[in-house]
mmCIF file of C-alpha atoms in Angstrom:
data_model
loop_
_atom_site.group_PDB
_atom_site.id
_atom_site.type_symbol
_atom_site.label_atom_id
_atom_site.label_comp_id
_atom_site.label_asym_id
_atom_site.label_seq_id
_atom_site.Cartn_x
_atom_site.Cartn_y
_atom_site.Cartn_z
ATOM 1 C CA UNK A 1 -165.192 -77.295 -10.868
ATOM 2 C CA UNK A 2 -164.761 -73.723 -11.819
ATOM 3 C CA UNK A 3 -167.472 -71.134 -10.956
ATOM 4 C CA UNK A 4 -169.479 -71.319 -14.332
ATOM 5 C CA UNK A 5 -169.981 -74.995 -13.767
ATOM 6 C CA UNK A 6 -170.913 -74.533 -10.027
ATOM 7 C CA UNK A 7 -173.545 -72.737 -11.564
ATOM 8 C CA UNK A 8 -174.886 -74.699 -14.128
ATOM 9 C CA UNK A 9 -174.994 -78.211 -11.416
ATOM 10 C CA UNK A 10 -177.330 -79.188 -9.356
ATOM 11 C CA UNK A 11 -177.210 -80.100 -5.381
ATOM 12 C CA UNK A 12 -177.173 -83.839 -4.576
ATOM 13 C CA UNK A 13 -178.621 -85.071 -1.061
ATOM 14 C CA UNK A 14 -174.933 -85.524 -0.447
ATOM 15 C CA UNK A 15 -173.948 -82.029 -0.936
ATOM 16 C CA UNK A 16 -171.726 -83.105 -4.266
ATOM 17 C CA UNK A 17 -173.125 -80.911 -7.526
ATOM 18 C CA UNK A 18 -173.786 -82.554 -10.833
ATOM 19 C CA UNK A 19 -174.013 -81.306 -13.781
ATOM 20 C CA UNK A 20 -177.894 -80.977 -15.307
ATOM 21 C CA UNK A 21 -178.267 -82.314 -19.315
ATOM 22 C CA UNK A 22 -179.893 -79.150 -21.669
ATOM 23 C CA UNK A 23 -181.773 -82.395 -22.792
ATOM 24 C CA UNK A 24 -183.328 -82.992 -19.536
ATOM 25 C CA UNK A 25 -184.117 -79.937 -18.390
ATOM 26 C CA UNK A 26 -185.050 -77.932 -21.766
ATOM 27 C CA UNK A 27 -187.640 -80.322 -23.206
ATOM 28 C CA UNK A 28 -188.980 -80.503 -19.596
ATOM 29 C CA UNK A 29 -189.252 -76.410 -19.700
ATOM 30 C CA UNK A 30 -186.995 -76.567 -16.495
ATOM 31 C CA UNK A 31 -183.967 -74.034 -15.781
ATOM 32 C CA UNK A 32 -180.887 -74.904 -16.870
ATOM 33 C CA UNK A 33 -178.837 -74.002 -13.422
ATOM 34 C CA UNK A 34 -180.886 -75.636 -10.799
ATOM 35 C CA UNK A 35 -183.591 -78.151 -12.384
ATOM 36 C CA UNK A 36 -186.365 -76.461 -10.326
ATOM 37 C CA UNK A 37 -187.628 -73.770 -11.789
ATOM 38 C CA UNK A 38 -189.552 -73.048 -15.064
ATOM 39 C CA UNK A 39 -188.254 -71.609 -18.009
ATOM 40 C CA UNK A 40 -191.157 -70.347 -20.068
ATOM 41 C CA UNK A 41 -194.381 -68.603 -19.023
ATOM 42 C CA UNK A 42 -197.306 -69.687 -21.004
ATOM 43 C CA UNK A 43 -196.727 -71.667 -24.185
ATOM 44 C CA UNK A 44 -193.227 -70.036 -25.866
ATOM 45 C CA UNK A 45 -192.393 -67.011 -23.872
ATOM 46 C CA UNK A 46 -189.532 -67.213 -21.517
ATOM 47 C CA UNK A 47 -189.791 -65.784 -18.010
ATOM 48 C CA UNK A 48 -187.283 -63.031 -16.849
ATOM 49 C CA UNK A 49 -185.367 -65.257 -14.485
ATOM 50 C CA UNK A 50 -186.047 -68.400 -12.672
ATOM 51 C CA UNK A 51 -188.285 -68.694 -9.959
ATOM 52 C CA UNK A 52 -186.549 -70.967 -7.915
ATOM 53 C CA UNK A 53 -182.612 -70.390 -8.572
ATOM 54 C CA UNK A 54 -182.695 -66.375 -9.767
ATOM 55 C CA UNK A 55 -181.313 -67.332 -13.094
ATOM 56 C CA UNK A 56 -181.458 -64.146 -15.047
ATOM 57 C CA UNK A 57 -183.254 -65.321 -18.667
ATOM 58 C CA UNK A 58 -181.832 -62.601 -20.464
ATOM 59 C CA UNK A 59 -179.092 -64.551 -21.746
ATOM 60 C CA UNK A 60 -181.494 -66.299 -23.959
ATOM 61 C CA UNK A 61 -182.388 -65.832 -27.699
ATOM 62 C CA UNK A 62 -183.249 -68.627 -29.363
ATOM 63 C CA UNK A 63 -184.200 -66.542 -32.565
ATOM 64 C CA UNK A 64 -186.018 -69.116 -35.158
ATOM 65 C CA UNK A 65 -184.058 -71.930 -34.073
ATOM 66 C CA UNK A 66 -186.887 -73.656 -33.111
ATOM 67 C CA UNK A 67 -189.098 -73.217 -36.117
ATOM 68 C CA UNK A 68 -185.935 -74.250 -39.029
ATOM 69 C CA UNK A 69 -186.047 -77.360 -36.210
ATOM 70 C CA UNK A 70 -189.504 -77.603 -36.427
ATOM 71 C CA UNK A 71 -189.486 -77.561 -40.542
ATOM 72 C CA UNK A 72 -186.541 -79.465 -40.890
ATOM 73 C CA UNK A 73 -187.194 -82.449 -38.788
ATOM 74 C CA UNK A 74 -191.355 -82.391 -38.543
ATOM 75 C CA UNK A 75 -192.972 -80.684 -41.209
ATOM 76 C CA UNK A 76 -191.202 -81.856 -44.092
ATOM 77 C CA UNK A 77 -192.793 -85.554 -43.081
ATOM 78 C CA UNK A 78 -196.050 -84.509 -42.627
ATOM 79 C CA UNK A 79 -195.819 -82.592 -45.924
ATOM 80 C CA UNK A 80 -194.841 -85.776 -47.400
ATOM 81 C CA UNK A 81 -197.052 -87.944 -45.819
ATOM 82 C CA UNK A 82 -199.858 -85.154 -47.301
ATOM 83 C CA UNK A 83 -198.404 -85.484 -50.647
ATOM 84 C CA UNK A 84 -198.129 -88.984 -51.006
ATOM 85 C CA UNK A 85 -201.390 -89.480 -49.604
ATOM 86 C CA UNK A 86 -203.204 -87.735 -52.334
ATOM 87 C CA UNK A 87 -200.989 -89.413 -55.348
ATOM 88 C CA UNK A 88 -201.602 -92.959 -53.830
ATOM 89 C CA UNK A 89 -205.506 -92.518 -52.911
ATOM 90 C CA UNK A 90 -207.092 -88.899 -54.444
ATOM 91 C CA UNK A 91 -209.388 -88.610 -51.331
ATOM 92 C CA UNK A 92 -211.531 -86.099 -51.309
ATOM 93 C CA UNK A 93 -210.846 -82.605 -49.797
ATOM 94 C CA UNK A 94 -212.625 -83.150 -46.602
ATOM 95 C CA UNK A 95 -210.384 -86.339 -45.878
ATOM 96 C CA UNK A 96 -207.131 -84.006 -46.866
ATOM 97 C CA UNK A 97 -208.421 -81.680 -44.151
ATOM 98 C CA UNK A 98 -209.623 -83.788 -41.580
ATOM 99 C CA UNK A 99 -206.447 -86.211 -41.826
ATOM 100 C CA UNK A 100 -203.933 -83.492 -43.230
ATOM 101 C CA UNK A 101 -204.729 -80.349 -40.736
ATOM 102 C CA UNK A 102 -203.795 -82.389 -37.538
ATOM 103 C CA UNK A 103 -200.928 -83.617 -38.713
ATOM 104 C CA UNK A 104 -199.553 -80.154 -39.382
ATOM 105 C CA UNK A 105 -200.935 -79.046 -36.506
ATOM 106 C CA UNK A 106 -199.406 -81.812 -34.451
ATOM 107 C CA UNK A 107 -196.189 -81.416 -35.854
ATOM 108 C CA UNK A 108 -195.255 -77.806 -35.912
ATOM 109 C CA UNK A 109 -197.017 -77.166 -32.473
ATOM 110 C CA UNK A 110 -196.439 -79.555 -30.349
ATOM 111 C CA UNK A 111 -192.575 -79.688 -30.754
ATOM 112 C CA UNK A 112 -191.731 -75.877 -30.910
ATOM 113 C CA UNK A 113 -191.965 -75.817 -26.856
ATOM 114 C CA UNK A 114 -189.130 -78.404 -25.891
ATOM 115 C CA UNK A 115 -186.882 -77.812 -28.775
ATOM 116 C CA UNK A 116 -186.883 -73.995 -27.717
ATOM 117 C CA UNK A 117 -186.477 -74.697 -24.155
ATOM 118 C CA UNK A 118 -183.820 -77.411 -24.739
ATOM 119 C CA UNK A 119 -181.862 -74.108 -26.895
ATOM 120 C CA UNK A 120 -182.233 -72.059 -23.889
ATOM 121 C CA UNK A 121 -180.679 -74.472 -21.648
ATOM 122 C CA UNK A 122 -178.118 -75.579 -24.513
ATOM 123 C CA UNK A 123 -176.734 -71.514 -24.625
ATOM 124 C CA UNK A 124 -176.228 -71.397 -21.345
ATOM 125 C CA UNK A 125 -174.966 -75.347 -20.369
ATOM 126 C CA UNK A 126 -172.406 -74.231 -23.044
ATOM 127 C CA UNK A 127 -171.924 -70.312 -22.411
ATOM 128 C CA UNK A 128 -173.347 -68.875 -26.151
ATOM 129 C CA UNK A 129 -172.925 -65.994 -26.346
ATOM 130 C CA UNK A 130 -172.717 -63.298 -29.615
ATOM 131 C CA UNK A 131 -168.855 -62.186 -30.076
ATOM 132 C CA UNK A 132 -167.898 -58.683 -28.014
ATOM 133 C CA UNK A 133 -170.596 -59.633 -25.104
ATOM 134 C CA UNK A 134 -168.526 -60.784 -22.239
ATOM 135 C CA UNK A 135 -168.745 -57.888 -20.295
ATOM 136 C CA UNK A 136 -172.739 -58.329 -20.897
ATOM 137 C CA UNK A 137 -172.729 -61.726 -19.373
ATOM 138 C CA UNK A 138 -170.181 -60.902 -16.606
ATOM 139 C CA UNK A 139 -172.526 -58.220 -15.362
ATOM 140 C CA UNK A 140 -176.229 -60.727 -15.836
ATOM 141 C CA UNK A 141 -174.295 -63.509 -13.658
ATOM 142 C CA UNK A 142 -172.994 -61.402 -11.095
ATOM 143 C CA UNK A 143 -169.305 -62.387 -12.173
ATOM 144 C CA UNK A 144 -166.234 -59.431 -11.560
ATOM 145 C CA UNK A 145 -165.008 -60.461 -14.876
ATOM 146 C CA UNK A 146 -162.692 -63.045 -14.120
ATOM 147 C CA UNK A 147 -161.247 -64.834 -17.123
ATOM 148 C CA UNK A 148 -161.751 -68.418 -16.005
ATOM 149 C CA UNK A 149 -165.464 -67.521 -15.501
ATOM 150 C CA UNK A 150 -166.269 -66.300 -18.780
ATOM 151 C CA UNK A 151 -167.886 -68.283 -21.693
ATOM 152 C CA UNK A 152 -165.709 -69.079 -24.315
#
């Protein structure tokens, strides 16, 4: 393994590394690099670095990936579901809200957390990084700026 993917592996009891899934670890809110650690502090803002491994977070900007995620995939069936609940039955307003409001709620909350931590730990499983940075990344991993360490 080359030194990017020593990085991004976790320890066995064995002392082999493995490689950790941005599925795993991101919807768990766990760091990317060592499986331990947390990613965010509080509800959807990432800590500076890792408090188990030292993983410097600054690598990651997940912009409003999570929230097009969020729309795409969850709100766009609840809005539905909303919509074809009042042309099939015409409740009244007060069932709208108390059926309709949780729904939204429940599904533009509850996902934004592990789709944004499974991005974090997607960029850096698979080196993003915006074009012109690798000097930037070389210097927040510690790296001299060898070629076969650098994301491609």
């Amino acid at each position: 393994m080359d030194a990017w993917n020593n990085g991004a592996a976790a320890g066995d009891a064995n002392g082999t590394r493995r490689m950790l899934s941005p599925v795993q670890t991101g919807v768990l809110g766990r760091c990317p690099r060592c499986g331990e650690g947390h990613i965010f502090q509080g509800f959807l803002t990432i800590r500076d670095h890792c408090e188990a491994c030292g993983l410097d977070y600054s690598f990651a900007d997940p912009a409003d990936g999570p929230a097009v995620f969020v729309q795409l995939f969850a709100c766009v069936p609840g809005v539905i579901f909303i919509v074809m609940l009042e042309i099939l039955a015409r409740p009244p307003l007060w069932v709208h809200l108390l059926v309709g409001l949780p729904i939204l709620l429940i599904t533009t909350v509850l996902p934004l957390r592990p789709i944004k931590g499974w991005l974090v730990a997607a960029q850096y499983v698979n080196k993003a990084q915006e074009a012109g940075t690798a000097k930037l990344w070389d210097s927040l991993h510690g790296r001299t700026g060898a070629a076969q360490d650098r994301p491609r």
